mmCIF file of C-alpha atoms and ligand atoms in Angstrom:
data_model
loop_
_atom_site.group_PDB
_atom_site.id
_atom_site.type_symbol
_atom_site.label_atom_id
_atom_site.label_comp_id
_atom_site.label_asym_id
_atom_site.label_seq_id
_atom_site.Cartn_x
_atom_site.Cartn_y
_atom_site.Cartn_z
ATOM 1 C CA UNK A 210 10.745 16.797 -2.252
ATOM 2 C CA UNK A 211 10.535 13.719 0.038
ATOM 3 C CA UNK A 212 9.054 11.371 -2.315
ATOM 4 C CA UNK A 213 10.768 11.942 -5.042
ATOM 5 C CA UNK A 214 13.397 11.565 -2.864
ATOM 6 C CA UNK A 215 12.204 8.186 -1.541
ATOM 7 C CA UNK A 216 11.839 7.148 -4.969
ATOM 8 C CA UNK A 217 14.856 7.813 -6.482
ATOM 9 C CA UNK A 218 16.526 3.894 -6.657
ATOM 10 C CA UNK A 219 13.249 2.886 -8.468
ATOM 11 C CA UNK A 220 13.468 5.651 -10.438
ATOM 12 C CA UNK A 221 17.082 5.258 -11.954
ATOM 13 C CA UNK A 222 16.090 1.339 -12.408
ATOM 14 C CA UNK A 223 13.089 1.948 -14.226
ATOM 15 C CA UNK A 224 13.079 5.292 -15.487
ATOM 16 C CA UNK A 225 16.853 4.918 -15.774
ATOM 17 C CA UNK A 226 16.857 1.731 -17.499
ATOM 18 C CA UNK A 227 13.749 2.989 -20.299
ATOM 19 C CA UNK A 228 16.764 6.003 -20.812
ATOM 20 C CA UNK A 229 19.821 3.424 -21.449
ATOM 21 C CA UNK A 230 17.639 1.270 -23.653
ATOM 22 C CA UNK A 231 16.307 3.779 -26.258
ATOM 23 C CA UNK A 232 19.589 5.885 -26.102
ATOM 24 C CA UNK A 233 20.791 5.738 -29.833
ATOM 25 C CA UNK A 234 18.037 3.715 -31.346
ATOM 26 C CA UNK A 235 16.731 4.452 -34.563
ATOM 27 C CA UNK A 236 13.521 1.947 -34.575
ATOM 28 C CA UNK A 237 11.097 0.161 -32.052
ATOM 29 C CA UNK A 238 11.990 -3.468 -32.842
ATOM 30 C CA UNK A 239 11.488 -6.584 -31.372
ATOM 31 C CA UNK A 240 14.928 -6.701 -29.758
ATOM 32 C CA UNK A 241 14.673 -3.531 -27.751
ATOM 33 C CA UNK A 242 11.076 -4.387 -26.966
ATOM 34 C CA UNK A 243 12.604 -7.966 -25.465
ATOM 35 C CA UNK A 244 15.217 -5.561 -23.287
ATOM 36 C CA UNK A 245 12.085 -3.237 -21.992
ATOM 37 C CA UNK A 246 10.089 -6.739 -20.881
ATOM 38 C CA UNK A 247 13.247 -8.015 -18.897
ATOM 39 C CA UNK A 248 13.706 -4.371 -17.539
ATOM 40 C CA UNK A 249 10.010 -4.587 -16.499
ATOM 41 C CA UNK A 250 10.364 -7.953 -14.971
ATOM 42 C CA UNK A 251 13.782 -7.209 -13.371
ATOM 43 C CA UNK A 252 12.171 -3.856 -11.722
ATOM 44 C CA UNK A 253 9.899 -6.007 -10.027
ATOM 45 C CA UNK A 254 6.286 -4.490 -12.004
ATOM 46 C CA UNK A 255 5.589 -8.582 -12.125
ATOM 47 C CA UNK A 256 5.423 -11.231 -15.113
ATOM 48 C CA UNK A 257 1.486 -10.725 -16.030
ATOM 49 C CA UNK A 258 1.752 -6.632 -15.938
ATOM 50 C CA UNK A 259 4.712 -6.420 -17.819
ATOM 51 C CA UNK A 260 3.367 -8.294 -20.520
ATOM 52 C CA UNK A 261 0.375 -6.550 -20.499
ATOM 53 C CA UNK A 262 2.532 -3.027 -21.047
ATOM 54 C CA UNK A 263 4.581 -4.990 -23.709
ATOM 55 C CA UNK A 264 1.619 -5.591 -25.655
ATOM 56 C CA UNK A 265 0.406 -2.875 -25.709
ATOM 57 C CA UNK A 266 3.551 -0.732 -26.703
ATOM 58 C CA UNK A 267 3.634 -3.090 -29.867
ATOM 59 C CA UNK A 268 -0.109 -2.602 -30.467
ATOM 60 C CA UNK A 269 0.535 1.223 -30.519
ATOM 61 C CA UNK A 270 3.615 0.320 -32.792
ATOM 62 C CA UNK A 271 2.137 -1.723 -35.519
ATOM 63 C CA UNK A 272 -0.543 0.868 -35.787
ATOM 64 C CA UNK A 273 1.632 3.596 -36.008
ATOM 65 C CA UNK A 274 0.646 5.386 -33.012
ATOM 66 C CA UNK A 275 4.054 5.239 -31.746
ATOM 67 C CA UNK A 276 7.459 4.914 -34.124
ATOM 68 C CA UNK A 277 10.197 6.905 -32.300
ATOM 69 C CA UNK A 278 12.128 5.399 -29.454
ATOM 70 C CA UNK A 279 12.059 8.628 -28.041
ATOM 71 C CA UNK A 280 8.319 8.377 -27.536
ATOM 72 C CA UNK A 281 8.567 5.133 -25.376
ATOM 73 C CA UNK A 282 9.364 6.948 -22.363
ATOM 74 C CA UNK A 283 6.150 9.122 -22.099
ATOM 75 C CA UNK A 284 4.375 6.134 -23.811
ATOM 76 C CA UNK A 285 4.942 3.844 -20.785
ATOM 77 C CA UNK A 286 4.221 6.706 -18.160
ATOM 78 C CA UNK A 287 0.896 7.127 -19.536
ATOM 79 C CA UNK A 288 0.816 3.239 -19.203
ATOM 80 C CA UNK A 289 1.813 3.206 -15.755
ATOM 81 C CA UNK A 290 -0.427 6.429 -14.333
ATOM 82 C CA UNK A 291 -3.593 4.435 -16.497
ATOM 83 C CA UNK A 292 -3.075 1.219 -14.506
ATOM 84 C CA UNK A 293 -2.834 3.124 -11.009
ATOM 85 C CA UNK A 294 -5.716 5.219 -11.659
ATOM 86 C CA UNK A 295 -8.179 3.101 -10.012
ATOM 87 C CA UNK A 296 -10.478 4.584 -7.407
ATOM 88 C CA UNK A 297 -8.648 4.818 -4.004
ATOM 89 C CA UNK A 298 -10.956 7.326 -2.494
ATOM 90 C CA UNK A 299 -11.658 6.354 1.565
ATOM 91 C CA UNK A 300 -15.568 4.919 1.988
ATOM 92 C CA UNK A 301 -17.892 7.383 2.691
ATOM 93 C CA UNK A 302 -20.293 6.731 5.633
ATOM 94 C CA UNK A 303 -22.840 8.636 7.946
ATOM 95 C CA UNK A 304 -22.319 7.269 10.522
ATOM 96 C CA UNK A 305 -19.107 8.035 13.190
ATOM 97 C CA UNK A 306 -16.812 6.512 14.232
ATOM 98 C CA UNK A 307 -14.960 5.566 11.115
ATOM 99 C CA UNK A 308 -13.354 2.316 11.666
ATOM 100 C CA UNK A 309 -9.937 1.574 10.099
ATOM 101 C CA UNK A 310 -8.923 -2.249 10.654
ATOM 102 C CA UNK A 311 -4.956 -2.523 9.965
ATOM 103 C CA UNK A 312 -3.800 -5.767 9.098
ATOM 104 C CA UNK A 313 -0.514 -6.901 7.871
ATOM 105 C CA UNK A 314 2.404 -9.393 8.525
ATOM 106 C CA UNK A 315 5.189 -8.259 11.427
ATOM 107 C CA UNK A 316 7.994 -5.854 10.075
ATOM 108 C CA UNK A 317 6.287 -4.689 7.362
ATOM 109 C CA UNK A 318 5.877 -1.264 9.160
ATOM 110 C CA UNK A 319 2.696 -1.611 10.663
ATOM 111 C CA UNK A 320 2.711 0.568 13.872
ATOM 112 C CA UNK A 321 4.346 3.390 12.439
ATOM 113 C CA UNK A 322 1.781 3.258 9.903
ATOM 114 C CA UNK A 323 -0.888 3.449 12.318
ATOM 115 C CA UNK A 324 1.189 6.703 13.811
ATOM 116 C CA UNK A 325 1.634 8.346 10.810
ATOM 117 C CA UNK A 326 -2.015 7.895 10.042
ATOM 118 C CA UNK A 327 -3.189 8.797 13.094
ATOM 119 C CA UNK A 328 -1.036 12.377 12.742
ATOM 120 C CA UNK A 329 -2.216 13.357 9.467
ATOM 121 C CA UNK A 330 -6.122 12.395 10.569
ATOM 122 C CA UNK A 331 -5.377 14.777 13.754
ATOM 123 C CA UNK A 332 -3.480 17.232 11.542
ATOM 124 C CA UNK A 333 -6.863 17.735 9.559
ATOM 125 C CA UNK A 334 -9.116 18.283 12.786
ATOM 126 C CA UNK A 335 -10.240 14.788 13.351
ATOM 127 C CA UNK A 336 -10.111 13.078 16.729
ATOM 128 C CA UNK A 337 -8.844 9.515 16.778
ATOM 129 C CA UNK A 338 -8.296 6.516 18.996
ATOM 130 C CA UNK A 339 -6.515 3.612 18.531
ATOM 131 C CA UNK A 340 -6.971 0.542 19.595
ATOM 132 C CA UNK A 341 -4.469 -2.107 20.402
ATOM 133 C CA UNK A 342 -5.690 -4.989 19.180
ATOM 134 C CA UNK A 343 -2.190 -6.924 18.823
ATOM 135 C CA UNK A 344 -2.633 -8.749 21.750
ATOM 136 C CA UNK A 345 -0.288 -11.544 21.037
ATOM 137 C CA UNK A 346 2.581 -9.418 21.850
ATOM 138 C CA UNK A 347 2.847 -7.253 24.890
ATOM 139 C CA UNK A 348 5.468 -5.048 22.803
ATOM 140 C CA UNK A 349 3.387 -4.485 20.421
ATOM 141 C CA UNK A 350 0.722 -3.030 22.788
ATOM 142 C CA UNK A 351 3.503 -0.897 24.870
ATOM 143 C CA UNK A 352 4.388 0.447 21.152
ATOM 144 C CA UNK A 353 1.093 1.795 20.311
ATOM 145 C CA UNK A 354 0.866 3.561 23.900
ATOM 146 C CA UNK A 355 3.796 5.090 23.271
ATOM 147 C CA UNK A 356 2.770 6.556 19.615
ATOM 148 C CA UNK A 357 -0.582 7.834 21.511
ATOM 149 C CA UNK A 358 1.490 9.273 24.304
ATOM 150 C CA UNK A 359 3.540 10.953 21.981
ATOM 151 C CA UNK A 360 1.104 11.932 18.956
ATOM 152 C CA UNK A 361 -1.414 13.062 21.470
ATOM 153 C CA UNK A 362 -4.865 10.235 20.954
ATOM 154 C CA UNK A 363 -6.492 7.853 23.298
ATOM 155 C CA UNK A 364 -4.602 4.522 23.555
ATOM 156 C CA UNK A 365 -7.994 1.229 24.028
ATOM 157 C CA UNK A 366 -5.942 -1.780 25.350
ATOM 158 C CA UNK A 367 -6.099 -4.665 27.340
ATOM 159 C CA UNK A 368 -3.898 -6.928 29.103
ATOM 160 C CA UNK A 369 -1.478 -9.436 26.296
ATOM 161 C CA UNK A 370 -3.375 -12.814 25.365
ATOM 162 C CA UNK A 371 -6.523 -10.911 26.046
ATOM 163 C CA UNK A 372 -9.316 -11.418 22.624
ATOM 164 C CA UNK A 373 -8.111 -9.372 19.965
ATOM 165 C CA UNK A 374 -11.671 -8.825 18.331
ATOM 166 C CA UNK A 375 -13.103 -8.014 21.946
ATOM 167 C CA UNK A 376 -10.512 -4.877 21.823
ATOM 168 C CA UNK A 377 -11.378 -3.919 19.127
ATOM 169 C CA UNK A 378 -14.965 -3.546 19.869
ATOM 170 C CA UNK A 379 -14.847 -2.115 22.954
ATOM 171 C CA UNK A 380 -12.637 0.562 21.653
ATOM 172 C CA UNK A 381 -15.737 1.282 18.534
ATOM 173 C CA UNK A 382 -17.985 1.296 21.191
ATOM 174 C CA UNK A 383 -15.794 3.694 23.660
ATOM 175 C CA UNK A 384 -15.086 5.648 20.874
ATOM 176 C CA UNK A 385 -18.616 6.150 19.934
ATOM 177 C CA UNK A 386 -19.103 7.039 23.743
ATOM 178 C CA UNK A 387 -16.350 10.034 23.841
ATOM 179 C CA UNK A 388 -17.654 11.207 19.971
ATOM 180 C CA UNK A 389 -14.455 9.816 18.699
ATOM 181 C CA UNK A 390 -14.387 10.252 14.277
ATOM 182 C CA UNK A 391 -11.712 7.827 13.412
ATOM 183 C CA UNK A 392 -10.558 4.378 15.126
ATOM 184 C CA UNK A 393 -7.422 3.074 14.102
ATOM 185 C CA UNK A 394 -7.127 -0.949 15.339
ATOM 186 C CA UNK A 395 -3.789 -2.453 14.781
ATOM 187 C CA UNK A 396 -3.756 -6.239 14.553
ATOM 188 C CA UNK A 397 -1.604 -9.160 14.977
ATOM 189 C CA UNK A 398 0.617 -10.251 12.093
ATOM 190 C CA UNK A 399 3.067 -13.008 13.429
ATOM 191 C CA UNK A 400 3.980 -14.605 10.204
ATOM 192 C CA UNK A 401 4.657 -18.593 11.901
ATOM 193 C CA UNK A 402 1.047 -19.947 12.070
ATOM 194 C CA UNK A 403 -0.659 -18.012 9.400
ATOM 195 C CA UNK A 404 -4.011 -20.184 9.642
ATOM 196 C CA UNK A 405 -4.480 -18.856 13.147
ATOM 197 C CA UNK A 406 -3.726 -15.306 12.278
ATOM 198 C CA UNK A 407 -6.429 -15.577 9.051
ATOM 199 C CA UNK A 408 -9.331 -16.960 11.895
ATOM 200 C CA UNK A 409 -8.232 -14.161 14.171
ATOM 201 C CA UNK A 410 -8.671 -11.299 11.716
ATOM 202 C CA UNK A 411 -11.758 -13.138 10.283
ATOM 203 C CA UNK A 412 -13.123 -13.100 13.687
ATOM 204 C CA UNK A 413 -12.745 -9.435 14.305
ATOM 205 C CA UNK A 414 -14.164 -8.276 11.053
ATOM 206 C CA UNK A 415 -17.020 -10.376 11.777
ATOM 207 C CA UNK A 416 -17.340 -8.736 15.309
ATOM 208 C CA UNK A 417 -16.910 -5.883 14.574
ATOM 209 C CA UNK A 418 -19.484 -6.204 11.705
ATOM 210 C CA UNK A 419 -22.012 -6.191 14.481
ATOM 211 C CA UNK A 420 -20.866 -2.961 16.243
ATOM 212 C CA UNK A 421 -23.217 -0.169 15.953
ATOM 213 C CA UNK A 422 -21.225 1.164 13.043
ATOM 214 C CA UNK A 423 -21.408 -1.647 11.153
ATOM 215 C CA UNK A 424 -17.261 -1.647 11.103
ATOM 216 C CA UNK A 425 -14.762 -2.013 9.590
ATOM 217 C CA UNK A 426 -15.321 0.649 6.815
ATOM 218 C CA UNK A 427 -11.355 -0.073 5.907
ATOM 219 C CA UNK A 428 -9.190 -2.595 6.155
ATOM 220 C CA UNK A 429 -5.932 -1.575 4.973
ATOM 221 C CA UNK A 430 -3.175 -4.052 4.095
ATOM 222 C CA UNK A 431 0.305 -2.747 5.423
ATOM 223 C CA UNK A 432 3.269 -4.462 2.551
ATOM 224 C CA UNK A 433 6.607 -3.488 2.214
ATOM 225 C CA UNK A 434 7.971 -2.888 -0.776
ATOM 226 C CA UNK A 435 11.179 -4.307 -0.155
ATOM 227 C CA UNK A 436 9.553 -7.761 -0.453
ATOM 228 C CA UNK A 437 8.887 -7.151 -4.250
ATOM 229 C CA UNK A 438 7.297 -10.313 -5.404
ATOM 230 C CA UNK A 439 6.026 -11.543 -2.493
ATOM 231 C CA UNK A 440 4.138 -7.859 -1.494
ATOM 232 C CA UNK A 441 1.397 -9.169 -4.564
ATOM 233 C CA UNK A 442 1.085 -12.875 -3.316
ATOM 234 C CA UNK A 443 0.841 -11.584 0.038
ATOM 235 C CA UNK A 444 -1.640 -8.906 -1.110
ATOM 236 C CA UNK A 445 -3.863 -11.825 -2.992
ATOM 237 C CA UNK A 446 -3.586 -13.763 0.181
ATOM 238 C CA UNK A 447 -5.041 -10.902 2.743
ATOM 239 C CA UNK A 448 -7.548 -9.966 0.141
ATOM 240 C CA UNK A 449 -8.745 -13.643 -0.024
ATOM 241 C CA UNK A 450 -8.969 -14.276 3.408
ATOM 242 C CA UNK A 451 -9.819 -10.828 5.175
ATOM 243 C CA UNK A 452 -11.509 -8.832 2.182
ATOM 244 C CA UNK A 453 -8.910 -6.096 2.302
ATOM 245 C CA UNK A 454 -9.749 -2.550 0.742
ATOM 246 C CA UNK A 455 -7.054 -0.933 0.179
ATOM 247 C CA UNK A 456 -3.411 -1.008 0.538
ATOM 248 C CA UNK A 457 -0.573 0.924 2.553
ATOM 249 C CA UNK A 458 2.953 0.255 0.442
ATOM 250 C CA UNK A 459 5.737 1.108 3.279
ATOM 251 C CA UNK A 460 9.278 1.301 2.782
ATOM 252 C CA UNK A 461 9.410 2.323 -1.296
ATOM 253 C CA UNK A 462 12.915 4.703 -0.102
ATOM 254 C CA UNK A 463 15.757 2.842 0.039
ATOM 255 C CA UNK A 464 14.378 0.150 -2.798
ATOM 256 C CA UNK A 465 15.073 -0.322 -6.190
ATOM 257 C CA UNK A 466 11.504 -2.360 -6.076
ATOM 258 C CA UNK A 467 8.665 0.243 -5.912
ATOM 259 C CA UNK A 468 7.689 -1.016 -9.363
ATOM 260 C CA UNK A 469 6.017 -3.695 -7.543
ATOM 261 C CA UNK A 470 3.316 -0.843 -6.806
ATOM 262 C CA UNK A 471 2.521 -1.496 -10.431
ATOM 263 C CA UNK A 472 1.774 -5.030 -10.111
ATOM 264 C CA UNK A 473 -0.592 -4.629 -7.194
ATOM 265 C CA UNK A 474 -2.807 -2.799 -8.267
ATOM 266 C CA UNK A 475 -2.742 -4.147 -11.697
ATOM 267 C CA UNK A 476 -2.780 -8.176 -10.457
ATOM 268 C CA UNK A 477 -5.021 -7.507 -7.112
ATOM 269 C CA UNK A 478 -7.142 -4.934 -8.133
ATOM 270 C CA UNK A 479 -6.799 -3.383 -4.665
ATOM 271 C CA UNK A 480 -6.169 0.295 -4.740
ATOM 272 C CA UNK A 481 -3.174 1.196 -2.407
ATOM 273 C CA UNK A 482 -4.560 4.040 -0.073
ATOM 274 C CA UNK A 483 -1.439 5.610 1.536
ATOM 275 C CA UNK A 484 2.374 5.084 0.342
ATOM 276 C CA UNK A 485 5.024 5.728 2.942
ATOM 277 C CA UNK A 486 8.322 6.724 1.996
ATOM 278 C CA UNK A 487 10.729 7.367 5.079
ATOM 279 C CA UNK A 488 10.414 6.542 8.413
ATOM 280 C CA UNK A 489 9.656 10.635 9.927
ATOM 281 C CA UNK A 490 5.887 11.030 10.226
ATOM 282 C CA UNK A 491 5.305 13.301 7.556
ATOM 283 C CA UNK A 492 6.772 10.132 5.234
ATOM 284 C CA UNK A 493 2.918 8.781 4.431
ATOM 285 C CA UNK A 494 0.939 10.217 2.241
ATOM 286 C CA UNK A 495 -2.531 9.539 0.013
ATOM 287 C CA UNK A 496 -1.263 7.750 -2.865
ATOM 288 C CA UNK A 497 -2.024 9.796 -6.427
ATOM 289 C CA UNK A 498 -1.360 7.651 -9.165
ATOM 290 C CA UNK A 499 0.250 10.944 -11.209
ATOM 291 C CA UNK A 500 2.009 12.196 -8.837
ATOM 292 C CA UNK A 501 3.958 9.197 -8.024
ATOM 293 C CA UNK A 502 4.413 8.357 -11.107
ATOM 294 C CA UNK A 503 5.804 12.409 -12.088
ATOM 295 C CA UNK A 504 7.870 11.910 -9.143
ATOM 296 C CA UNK A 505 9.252 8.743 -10.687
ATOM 297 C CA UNK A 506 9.825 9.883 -14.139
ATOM 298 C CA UNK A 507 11.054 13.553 -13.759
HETATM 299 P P1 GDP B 282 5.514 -3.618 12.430
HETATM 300 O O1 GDP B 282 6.218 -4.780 13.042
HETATM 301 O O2 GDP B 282 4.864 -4.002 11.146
HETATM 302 O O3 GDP B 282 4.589 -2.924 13.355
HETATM 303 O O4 GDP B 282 6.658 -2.615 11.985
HETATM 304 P P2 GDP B 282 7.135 -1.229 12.626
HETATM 305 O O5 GDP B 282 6.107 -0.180 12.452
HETATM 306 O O6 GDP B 282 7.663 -1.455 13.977
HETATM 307 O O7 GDP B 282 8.311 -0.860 11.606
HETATM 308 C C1 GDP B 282 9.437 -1.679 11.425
HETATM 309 C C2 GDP B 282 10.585 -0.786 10.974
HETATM 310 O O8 GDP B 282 10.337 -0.258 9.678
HETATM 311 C C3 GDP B 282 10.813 0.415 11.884
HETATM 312 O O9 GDP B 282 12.193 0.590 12.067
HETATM 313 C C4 GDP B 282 10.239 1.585 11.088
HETATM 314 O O10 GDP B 282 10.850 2.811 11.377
HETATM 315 C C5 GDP B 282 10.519 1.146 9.670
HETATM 316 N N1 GDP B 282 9.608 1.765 8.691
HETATM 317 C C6 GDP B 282 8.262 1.787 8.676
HETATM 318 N N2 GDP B 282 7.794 2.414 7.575
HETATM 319 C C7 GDP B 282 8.882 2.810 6.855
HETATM 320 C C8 GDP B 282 9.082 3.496 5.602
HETATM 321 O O11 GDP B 282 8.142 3.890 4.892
HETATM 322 N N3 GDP B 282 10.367 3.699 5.222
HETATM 323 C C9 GDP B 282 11.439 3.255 5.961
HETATM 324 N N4 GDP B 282 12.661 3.488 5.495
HETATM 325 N N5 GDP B 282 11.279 2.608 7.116
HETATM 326 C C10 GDP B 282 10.029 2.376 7.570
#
């Protein structure tokens, strides 16, 4: 399938690189428990998490839970599917329209994100709108129209420069008017000037917090997990400033550092929401903590 698929450079480095280590090893000592931590570290799950696994593998050891190498594999999946289980359910609300805030720097993957979401919410019966509230760059608004033109939803835009928040609002309140269920609002995400951008997305949660929806009801944080590393400072940094709610992890085909995922969650406490894994539209999906991680060790 697709996401195995996707997944399959981060699974031969982690998954992979569990294999080489136990392969031929009679006991779990501290030398092959030193080679799992660098693995860890190496496959980008982050310094604090992989210490966290570490300890408790040699917890499970010195009480005899767990003496074979063999056992290490399944040991750590169990690990890894524990960690990502937090609740990453949508918020339920009465009222309609939904509001889904998008926020994220440039690049990371942001308006195909907003596509591909926008699909699948169609796909199961919903009507959305979107609303372009990138204003800063006139591409980026063109971009979105031409996702709605070609997905098939109502496109709420104004002219570039125009206020992002004030977008954004009108497009809650126009989709309120039409009966609209889901807005989608893309925002800005230039990375120069990151003071600005942190007002600006202040400004329209606060806005919008005075809609008659009481919005946003998400604000997902579009990272890509190419960055490794930097996806969990940059997740700490929107979740500071912007009080995100969940996360979207793009890009994890084509990396070797979707182990990052791991660190996330585990570091930010943010659940990721949606993982996408390819750039066709069907390539996002609800993230499920087992079945990623069955995807990745299989
Ligand atoms: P934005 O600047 O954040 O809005 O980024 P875009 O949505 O324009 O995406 C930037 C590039 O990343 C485009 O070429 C997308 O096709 C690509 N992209 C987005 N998501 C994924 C993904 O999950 N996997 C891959 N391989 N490419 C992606």
């Amino acid at each position: 399938n697709r996401l195995k698929e996707g997944l399959s450079k981060t699974s031969s480095k982690l998954v992979g690189g569990i294999e080489a280590i136990i392969l031929g090893r009679k006991k779990i000592d501290d030398d092959l428990l030193e080679e799992l931590e660098e693995l860890f570290i190496t496959a980008d799950i982050g310094v604090n998490t992989t210490i966290k696994i570490i300890e408790k593998v040699k917890n499970d050891v010195s009480r005899n839970i767990l003496k074979d190498p063999v056992e290490l594999k399944n040991a750590i999946k169990d690990e890894l599917i524990k960690i990502l289980s937090i609740d990453n359910s949508l918020k339920k609300v009465d009222t309609s329209p939904f509001v889904i805030l998008v926020v994220g720097v440039n690049g990371t993957g942001k308006t195909t994100t907003i596509a591909k979401l926008a699909r699948m919410f169609k796909n199961n019966g919903f009507s959305v709108l979107l609303a372009a509230g990138d204003t800063f760059r006139a591409a980026a608004i063109d971009q979105l129209q031409v996702w709605g033109d070609r997905i098939g939803v109502p496109v709420v835009k104004q002219s570039e420069g125009s206020d992002s928040a004030a977008v954004i609002y009108d497009a809650v309140e126009s989709a309120k008017a039409r009966g609209n269920d889901i807005v989608i609002a893309d925002t800005a995400g230039r990375l120069h000037n990151k003071f600005n951008l942190m007002n600006e997305l202040k400004k329209i949660v606060k806005v919008l917090g005075k809609s008659v929806v009481d919005a946003p009801h998400e604000v997902l944080l579009v990272i890509d997990a190419t960055s490794g590393q930097n996806a969990i400072e940059q997740a700490k940094r929107f979740k500071e400033d912007v009080g995100v709610t969940g996360i979207v992890l793009t890009k994890l085909d084509g990396t070797a550092k979707g182990g990052v995922i791991v660190g996330i969650v585990d570091e930010t406490g943010i659940p990721v929401k949606f993982i996408g894994f390819g750039e066709k539209m069907d390539d996002l999906k609800p993230f499920d903590a087992k079945l990623f991680v069955d995807a990745l060790f299989e």
